[in-house]
Amino acid sequence: MAVPGDPPNGTPDGTGGGDDDFRSDEFRSDEYRSVVFDEDFVRAARLQEYSAQERMGEHARAVRSRSIWSGGSAPGTSTPGRGARQGMLLVLLIATAFAVAVYLGLRNPYVPPPGGPAQALTSTVVPLAPAAAVPGGLPPELFAKSPAADYRVGAAGITLPAVRRTHHFTDVQVVTALSIAKDYLVQSSLDPDVLAGSATRPVRVLLDPDQLAQFDRSMTSPSGDGRHAVTGWLVRFDPATAVMADSRVRVSGTLAFEEVAQDVLEVTTDHTFVYAVRPATGAPSATDGASLFTVRRELRMRFDRDDLSARRLELASAYVMAGPQDCSADPAGGFRPLLAGAGPTTVGPAASDPYASGQPRRSAGLCGVLAPSATPGAPVSPAP
């Protein structure tokens, strides 16, 4: 009898029917009935979850290990990681910097710190009275008859000495100091505006900042106190007395340098400047009444390394002799030349020889004389 769901022609040969399948399932159920776990067994079972590394077992790593410089390290090993690599790089960098510092320190001598503030200028300005009547004439004729005939004109007369390094200053630094000193002489002794009293900035910009207050006071309130004389800083003619008759100033002199401390270089200048001047009230073309005026300047300049870098100087002292002038005239504010035709003036007690042995050479308030044997327009020299 056919069962619903069977094929219409019956079950094919070799194919089990539904009853057989049911009996087979029942048999298999009986087969696994013996391995069913009871409740006590399940509760007593110990569960354990393995880590990823444990599950991998002894299998090879999928990624190639990198060196400590590339930041890689195998898990579970003692190879340094990224933090250790950065630390090693930092140590190496510090060691390299230290080695470079030691090397440079051995090759280059210690550069001491700059010194203290610049000291105030001390100056002595000595007027020189004429020993005879002041001759006049045309500037070229006056120069030709004077010892200044062979002097060079202007800045060409300020020549630099042979240069050598000192113990703490290189030859380049020495050349820099000498060139700054020359610039100061040119601006303070040859600039036409400075000579006429209409400008001071060309000189001021070359001074150490610590001396600017003293310089400014000297320009606005000159005094013969040895610290605030205009003529201690620069050459200036009283514009009410005399003006330049010839711009070609004759110059001769020397420069010398010396290291006075391991951080201080000193330059000493000694130059004679010969000017042709005429009365301030005369016609500009009337140069036949010109006369010569001679100024001798001995300056002592100091430089530290900051000064050399900034191209400036500290003017430590100035000793100035200028004439012909009247000894009664105060040269602190500007020179007042005795012009052509002026006769000799009375000289004070110290005028016979203000530089004699035992006398203080650099004392303010003295007056000298032009040497009696000097020819017209001769450079300044003390009387014997």
Short mmCIF file of C-alpha atoms in Angstrom, two decimals:
data_model
loop_
_atom_site.label_atom_id
_atom_site.label_comp_id
_atom_site.label_asym_id
_atom_site.label_seq_id
_atom_site.Cartn_x
_atom_site.Cartn_y
_atom_site.Cartn_z
CA MET A 1 0.00 0.00 0.00
CA ALA A 2 1.35 3.37 -1.02
CA VAL A 3 2.03 5.95 1.63
CA PRO A 4 1.18 9.60 0.93
CA GLY A 5 4.27 11.38 -0.21
CA ASP A 6 5.72 8.31 -1.89
CA PRO A 7 6.43 8.45 -5.62
CA PRO A 8 3.43 7.30 -7.72
CA ASN A 9 5.25 4.28 -9.02
CA GLY A 10 6.63 3.35 -5.66
CA THR A 11 10.02 3.67 -4.13
CA PRO A 12 12.84 2.97 -6.53
CA ASP A 13 14.91 -0.04 -5.94
CA GLY A 14 17.84 0.47 -3.58
CA THR A 15 16.33 3.54 -1.98
CA GLY A 16 15.19 3.36 1.61
CA GLY A 17 11.65 4.27 2.47
CA GLY A 18 10.44 6.61 5.18
CA ASP A 19 10.17 3.90 7.84
CA ASP A 20 13.73 2.93 7.28
CA ASP A 21 14.87 6.51 7.71
CA PHE A 22 12.99 6.90 10.94
CA ARG A 23 14.48 3.76 12.27
CA SER A 24 17.96 4.93 11.27
CA ASP A 25 17.52 8.25 13.15
CA GLU A 26 16.32 6.40 16.17
CA PHE A 27 19.37 4.18 16.02
CA ARG A 28 21.74 7.11 15.85
CA SER A 29 20.04 8.73 18.83
CA ASP A 30 20.60 5.59 20.82
CA GLU A 31 24.25 5.56 19.66
CA TYR A 32 25.09 9.04 21.18
CA ARG A 33 22.93 8.68 24.26
CA SER A 34 25.90 7.32 26.18
CA VAL A 35 27.93 10.59 25.78
CA VAL A 36 25.37 13.02 27.13
CA PHE A 37 26.92 15.07 30.03
CA ASP A 38 25.03 15.28 33.26
CA GLU A 39 24.64 18.59 35.14
CA ASP A 40 27.36 17.90 37.73
CA PHE A 41 29.93 17.24 35.03
CA VAL A 42 29.15 20.47 33.24
CA ARG A 43 29.46 22.53 36.44
CA ALA A 44 32.80 20.95 37.30
CA ALA A 45 34.27 21.58 33.84
CA ARG A 46 37.17 24.22 33.74
CA LEU A 47 37.04 26.71 30.87
CA GLN A 48 40.25 28.29 29.59
CA GLU A 49 40.64 30.95 26.84
CA TYR A 50 44.04 30.89 25.14
CA SER A 51 45.81 34.11 24.11
CA ALA A 52 46.52 34.94 20.49
CA GLN A 53 50.19 34.12 20.95
CA GLU A 54 49.31 30.75 22.54
CA ARG A 55 46.86 29.99 19.78
CA MET A 56 49.60 30.71 17.22
CA GLY A 57 51.86 28.18 18.87
CA GLU A 58 55.29 27.87 17.30
CA HIS A 59 54.24 29.26 13.91
CA ALA A 60 56.63 31.78 12.29
CA ARG A 61 55.77 35.51 12.53
CA ALA A 62 54.04 37.00 9.52
CA VAL A 63 56.09 40.25 9.70
CA ARG A 64 59.88 40.57 9.43
CA SER A 65 61.57 42.04 12.53
CA ARG A 66 63.21 45.45 12.06
CA SER A 67 66.34 46.87 13.70
CA ILE A 68 66.21 49.17 16.68
CA TRP A 69 66.89 52.15 14.36
CA SER A 70 63.68 51.45 12.43
CA GLY A 71 61.58 51.18 15.58
CA GLY A 72 60.66 47.45 15.36
CA SER A 73 60.99 44.80 18.08
CA ALA A 74 59.65 41.32 18.49
CA PRO A 75 56.88 40.98 21.08
CA GLY A 76 58.03 39.36 24.24
CA THR A 77 61.70 40.12 23.59
CA SER A 78 64.13 42.63 25.21
CA THR A 79 64.95 44.48 21.96
CA PRO A 80 64.62 48.29 22.46
CA GLY A 81 61.46 49.88 21.08
CA ARG A 82 60.69 53.38 19.80
CA GLY A 83 61.27 55.13 23.16
CA ALA A 84 64.64 53.46 23.64
CA ARG A 85 65.65 54.38 20.10
CA GLN A 86 64.85 58.07 20.68
CA GLY A 87 66.80 58.00 23.94
CA MET A 88 69.85 56.57 22.22
CA LEU A 89 69.63 59.21 19.49
CA LEU A 90 69.44 61.98 22.11
CA VAL A 91 72.50 60.65 23.94
CA LEU A 92 74.40 60.45 20.65
CA LEU A 93 73.41 64.04 19.77
CA ILE A 94 74.53 65.39 23.16
CA ALA A 95 77.85 63.57 22.91
CA THR A 96 78.45 64.99 19.42
CA ALA A 97 77.66 68.56 20.55
CA PHE A 98 79.99 68.20 23.53
CA ALA A 99 82.81 66.95 21.32
CA VAL A 100 82.35 69.87 18.90
CA ALA A 101 82.37 72.36 21.79
CA VAL A 102 85.59 70.90 23.17
CA TYR A 103 87.20 70.98 19.73
CA LEU A 104 86.27 74.62 19.11
CA GLY A 105 87.40 75.58 22.59
CA LEU A 106 90.83 74.12 21.92
CA ARG A 107 91.17 75.81 18.54
CA ASN A 108 89.92 79.26 19.59
CA PRO A 109 91.19 81.13 22.64
CA TYR A 110 88.76 82.22 25.29
CA VAL A 111 87.12 85.54 24.44
CA PRO A 112 86.66 87.49 27.66
CA PRO A 113 83.47 89.46 28.25
CA PRO A 114 83.53 93.15 27.41
CA GLY A 115 84.74 95.58 30.03
CA GLY A 116 82.72 98.04 32.04
CA PRO A 117 81.29 101.37 30.92
CA ALA A 118 83.53 103.81 29.08
CA GLN A 119 85.32 106.37 31.21
CA ALA A 120 84.88 110.10 30.76
CA LEU A 121 87.17 111.99 28.40
CA THR A 122 89.91 114.06 30.00
CA SER A 123 91.22 116.84 27.79
CA THR A 124 93.85 119.58 27.93
CA VAL A 125 93.71 122.45 25.44
CA VAL A 126 96.76 124.75 25.41
CA PRO A 127 96.59 128.02 23.40
CA LEU A 128 99.86 129.13 21.84
CA ALA A 129 100.61 132.82 21.52
CA PRO A 130 102.65 134.18 18.61
CA ALA A 131 106.23 135.26 19.21
CA ALA A 132 106.05 137.73 16.31
CA ALA A 133 103.47 139.41 14.13
CA VAL A 134 101.23 136.95 12.31
CA PRO A 135 102.10 136.96 8.58
CA GLY A 136 99.40 137.05 5.93
CA GLY A 137 99.10 136.22 2.28
CA LEU A 138 97.64 133.75 -0.13
CA PRO A 139 97.23 130.20 1.25
CA PRO A 140 99.51 128.50 -1.32
CA GLU A 141 102.30 130.97 -0.58
CA LEU A 142 101.90 130.57 3.17
CA PHE A 143 101.99 126.78 2.95
CA ALA A 144 105.04 126.87 0.67
CA LYS A 145 106.99 128.95 3.19
CA SER A 146 106.11 126.76 6.16
CA PRO A 147 107.29 123.35 7.34
CA ALA A 148 103.86 122.14 6.21
CA ALA A 149 104.99 122.50 2.58
CA ASP A 150 105.72 118.78 2.41
CA TYR A 151 102.63 117.69 4.33
CA ARG A 152 99.97 115.74 2.52
CA VAL A 153 96.53 117.15 1.95
CA GLY A 154 93.55 115.96 4.01
CA ALA A 155 93.02 112.29 4.84
CA ALA A 156 96.07 111.29 2.77
CA GLY A 157 98.21 112.65 5.57
CA ILE A 158 96.76 110.13 8.06
CA THR A 159 98.59 106.90 7.26
CA LEU A 160 98.27 103.56 9.04
CA PRO A 161 101.29 101.80 10.54
CA ALA A 162 102.40 98.27 9.79
CA VAL A 163 99.90 95.87 11.30
CA ARG A 164 100.56 92.78 13.39
CA ARG A 165 98.38 90.77 15.70
CA THR A 166 98.60 91.11 19.46
CA HIS A 167 98.22 88.39 22.07
CA HIS A 168 94.42 88.62 22.23
CA PHE A 169 93.53 90.60 19.07
CA THR A 170 93.87 89.39 15.50
CA ASP A 171 95.47 91.44 12.75
CA VAL A 172 92.00 92.04 11.29
CA GLN A 173 90.82 93.50 14.60
CA VAL A 174 93.90 95.72 14.78
CA VAL A 175 93.25 97.02 11.26
CA THR A 176 89.64 97.71 12.23
CA ALA A 177 90.71 99.74 15.27
CA LEU A 178 93.19 101.77 13.23
CA SER A 179 90.65 102.47 10.50
CA ILE A 180 88.09 103.66 13.07
CA ALA A 181 90.73 105.93 14.60
CA LYS A 182 91.48 107.39 11.17
CA ASP A 183 87.77 107.95 10.52
CA TYR A 184 87.54 109.84 13.80
CA LEU A 185 90.49 112.07 12.90
CA VAL A 186 89.03 112.81 9.47
CA GLN A 187 85.57 113.66 10.80
CA SER A 188 86.75 115.64 13.82
CA SER A 189 89.62 117.53 12.14
CA LEU A 190 88.83 117.84 8.42
CA ASP A 191 85.06 117.90 7.90
CA PRO A 192 84.18 121.47 6.76
CA ASP A 193 80.84 121.51 8.61
CA VAL A 194 82.49 120.34 11.83
CA LEU A 195 85.22 122.99 11.49
CA ALA A 196 82.58 125.68 10.98
CA GLY A 197 80.56 124.58 14.00
CA SER A 198 77.44 123.66 12.00
CA ALA A 199 77.63 119.88 12.55
CA THR A 200 78.62 117.44 15.26
CA ARG A 201 76.91 114.21 14.20
CA PRO A 202 79.83 112.91 12.03
CA VAL A 203 81.89 112.83 15.23
CA ARG A 204 79.15 111.77 17.62
CA VAL A 205 78.26 108.56 15.75
CA LEU A 206 81.81 107.26 16.22
CA LEU A 207 81.77 107.53 20.03
CA ASP A 208 80.96 104.88 22.61
CA PRO A 209 77.35 105.31 23.81
CA ASP A 210 78.58 105.77 27.39
CA GLN A 211 80.33 109.00 26.33
CA LEU A 212 77.46 110.58 24.43
CA ALA A 213 76.04 112.45 27.42
CA GLN A 214 79.44 114.04 28.10
CA PHE A 215 79.87 114.87 24.43
CA ASP A 216 76.42 116.49 24.17
CA ARG A 217 77.02 118.60 27.26
CA SER A 218 80.38 119.72 25.85
CA MET A 219 78.68 120.86 22.64
CA THR A 220 75.85 122.74 24.36
CA SER A 221 77.66 124.02 27.48
CA PRO A 222 81.42 124.03 26.81
CA SER A 223 83.73 124.53 29.76
CA GLY A 224 87.46 124.57 30.38
CA ASP A 225 87.15 122.09 33.24
CA GLY A 226 89.15 119.42 31.43
CA ARG A 227 86.06 117.35 30.57
CA HIS A 228 83.66 119.52 28.60
CA ALA A 229 85.75 121.44 26.07
CA VAL A 230 84.47 121.30 22.50
CA THR A 231 88.06 121.48 21.27
CA GLY A 232 88.92 118.38 23.28
CA TRP A 233 86.58 116.35 21.06
CA LEU A 234 87.05 118.08 17.70
CA VAL A 235 88.48 121.09 15.87
CA ARG A 236 86.12 124.04 15.68
CA PHE A 237 86.73 127.67 14.80
CA ASP A 238 84.69 130.42 16.42
CA PRO A 239 82.46 131.39 13.47
CA ALA A 240 82.50 135.02 14.61
CA THR A 241 86.30 135.14 14.46
CA ALA A 242 87.61 133.12 11.52
CA VAL A 243 86.52 130.88 8.64
CA MET A 244 88.40 128.58 6.30
CA ALA A 245 90.28 130.29 3.48
CA ASP A 246 91.34 126.99 1.86
CA SER A 247 89.69 123.59 2.22
CA ARG A 248 92.99 121.78 1.59
CA VAL A 249 94.23 121.16 5.12
CA ARG A 250 97.83 120.01 5.46
CA VAL A 251 98.27 116.96 7.70
CA SER A 252 101.17 114.93 9.08
CA GLY A 253 101.46 112.51 11.99
CA THR A 254 101.52 108.96 13.26
CA LEU A 255 99.28 106.25 14.69
CA ALA A 256 100.37 103.52 17.09
CA PHE A 257 98.54 100.66 18.78
CA GLU A 258 99.02 98.57 21.89
CA GLU A 259 97.10 95.90 23.76
CA VAL A 260 96.66 97.29 27.28
CA ALA A 261 94.42 94.45 28.55
CA GLN A 262 93.24 91.14 27.19
CA ASP A 263 89.98 92.79 26.12
CA VAL A 264 91.19 96.35 25.38
CA LEU A 265 93.17 97.65 22.42
CA GLU A 266 94.53 101.20 22.58
CA VAL A 267 95.38 103.44 19.64
CA THR A 268 97.42 106.61 20.11
CA THR A 269 97.39 109.33 17.46
CA ASP A 270 99.74 112.32 17.16
CA HIS A 271 98.98 114.63 14.22
CA THR A 272 99.60 118.22 13.22
CA PHE A 273 96.88 119.94 11.19
CA VAL A 274 97.66 123.24 9.44
CA TYR A 275 94.68 125.35 8.33
CA ALA A 276 94.51 128.49 6.19
CA VAL A 277 91.98 130.86 7.77
CA ARG A 278 90.76 134.39 7.12
CA PRO A 279 88.59 136.91 9.02
CA ALA A 280 84.95 135.91 9.30
CA THR A 281 83.80 139.40 8.27
CA GLY A 282 85.86 139.65 5.09
CA ALA A 283 84.69 138.96 1.56
CA PRO A 284 84.90 135.29 0.60
CA SER A 285 87.19 136.10 -2.32
CA ALA A 286 89.63 138.11 -0.21
CA THR A 287 92.09 135.31 0.50
CA ASP A 288 95.19 137.50 0.28
CA GLY A 289 94.69 138.28 3.95
CA ALA A 290 94.77 134.62 4.99
CA SER A 291 97.01 133.26 7.72
CA LEU A 292 97.92 129.82 8.96
CA PHE A 293 96.58 128.22 12.12
CA THR A 294 98.20 125.08 13.49
CA VAL A 295 96.59 122.46 15.73
CA ARG A 296 98.48 119.55 17.21
CA ARG A 297 96.27 116.76 18.57
CA GLU A 298 97.45 113.83 20.65
CA LEU A 299 94.53 111.47 21.19
CA ARG A 300 94.29 108.20 23.08
CA MET A 301 91.49 105.89 21.95
CA ARG A 302 90.37 102.60 23.46
CA PHE A 303 88.53 99.71 21.82
CA ASP A 304 86.91 96.58 23.20
CA ARG A 305 85.41 93.89 21.00
CA ASP A 306 81.96 95.45 21.08
CA ASP A 307 83.46 98.73 19.86
CA LEU A 308 85.20 96.97 17.00
CA SER A 309 81.99 95.24 15.95
CA ALA A 310 79.99 98.48 16.10
CA ARG A 311 82.80 100.62 14.57
CA ARG A 312 83.02 103.05 17.45
CA LEU A 313 85.63 104.14 19.99
CA GLU A 314 86.13 105.45 23.48
CA LEU A 315 88.09 108.69 23.47
CA ALA A 316 90.08 108.39 26.68
CA SER A 317 92.23 111.54 26.54
CA ALA A 318 93.08 114.47 24.32
CA TYR A 319 96.04 116.82 24.54
CA VAL A 320 95.71 119.75 22.14
CA MET A 321 98.03 122.69 21.34
CA ALA A 322 96.73 125.36 18.94
CA GLY A 323 97.91 128.76 17.76
CA PRO A 324 98.42 131.55 17.18
CA GLN A 325 95.88 132.52 19.85
CA ASP A 326 95.68 135.03 22.62
CA CYS A 327 96.38 133.35 25.96
CA SER A 328 93.47 135.26 27.49
CA ALA A 329 91.00 133.68 25.07
CA ASP A 330 89.14 130.59 26.29
CA PRO A 331 89.47 127.90 23.58
CA ALA A 332 86.96 125.53 25.20
CA GLY A 333 84.08 126.55 22.93
CA GLY A 334 86.14 126.98 19.75
CA PHE A 335 89.48 128.29 18.52
CA ARG A 336 89.87 132.06 18.01
CA PRO A 337 92.89 132.49 15.77
CA LEU A 338 94.97 135.66 15.75
CA LEU A 339 94.75 136.62 12.11
CA ALA A 340 97.16 138.23 9.68
CA GLY A 341 98.76 141.37 11.05
CA ALA A 342 98.11 140.64 14.72
CA GLY A 343 101.13 141.31 16.92
CA PRO A 344 102.56 139.21 19.74
CA THR A 345 100.56 139.11 22.95
CA THR A 346 101.57 139.07 26.59
CA VAL A 347 102.24 135.56 27.82
CA GLY A 348 101.56 134.41 31.37
CA PRO A 349 104.20 133.23 33.83
CA ALA A 350 104.02 129.63 32.68
CA ALA A 351 104.40 130.50 29.02
CA SER A 352 108.19 130.48 29.02
CA ASP A 353 108.29 126.69 29.19
CA PRO A 354 105.09 124.92 30.23
CA TYR A 355 106.64 121.48 29.51
CA ALA A 356 109.85 121.81 31.48
CA SER A 357 111.07 118.89 33.58
CA GLY A 358 109.12 118.56 36.79
CA GLN A 359 106.11 120.46 35.46
CA PRO A 360 102.84 118.61 34.85
CA ARG A 361 102.66 118.33 31.08
CA ARG A 362 98.92 117.72 30.86
CA SER A 363 97.54 120.46 33.09
CA ALA A 364 94.66 122.70 32.08
CA GLY A 365 94.89 126.48 32.18
CA LEU A 366 98.39 126.79 30.65
CA CYS A 367 99.54 128.86 27.70
CA GLY A 368 102.52 128.32 25.43
CA VAL A 369 104.20 130.17 22.61
CA LEU A 370 105.09 129.39 19.06
CA ALA A 371 108.84 128.89 18.78
CA PRO A 372 110.54 132.23 18.04
CA SER A 373 112.61 130.57 15.34
CA ALA A 374 109.54 129.20 13.55
CA THR A 375 108.97 130.48 10.07
CA PRO A 376 105.57 131.96 9.16
CA GLY A 377 102.95 129.26 9.46
CA ALA A 378 105.31 126.80 11.11
CA PRO A 379 103.82 123.95 13.13
CA VAL A 380 103.30 124.31 16.83
CA SER A 381 106.23 123.83 19.17
CA PRO A 382 106.82 124.95 22.77
CA ALA A 383 109.26 127.70 23.57
CA PRO A 384 112.57 126.63 25.12
#
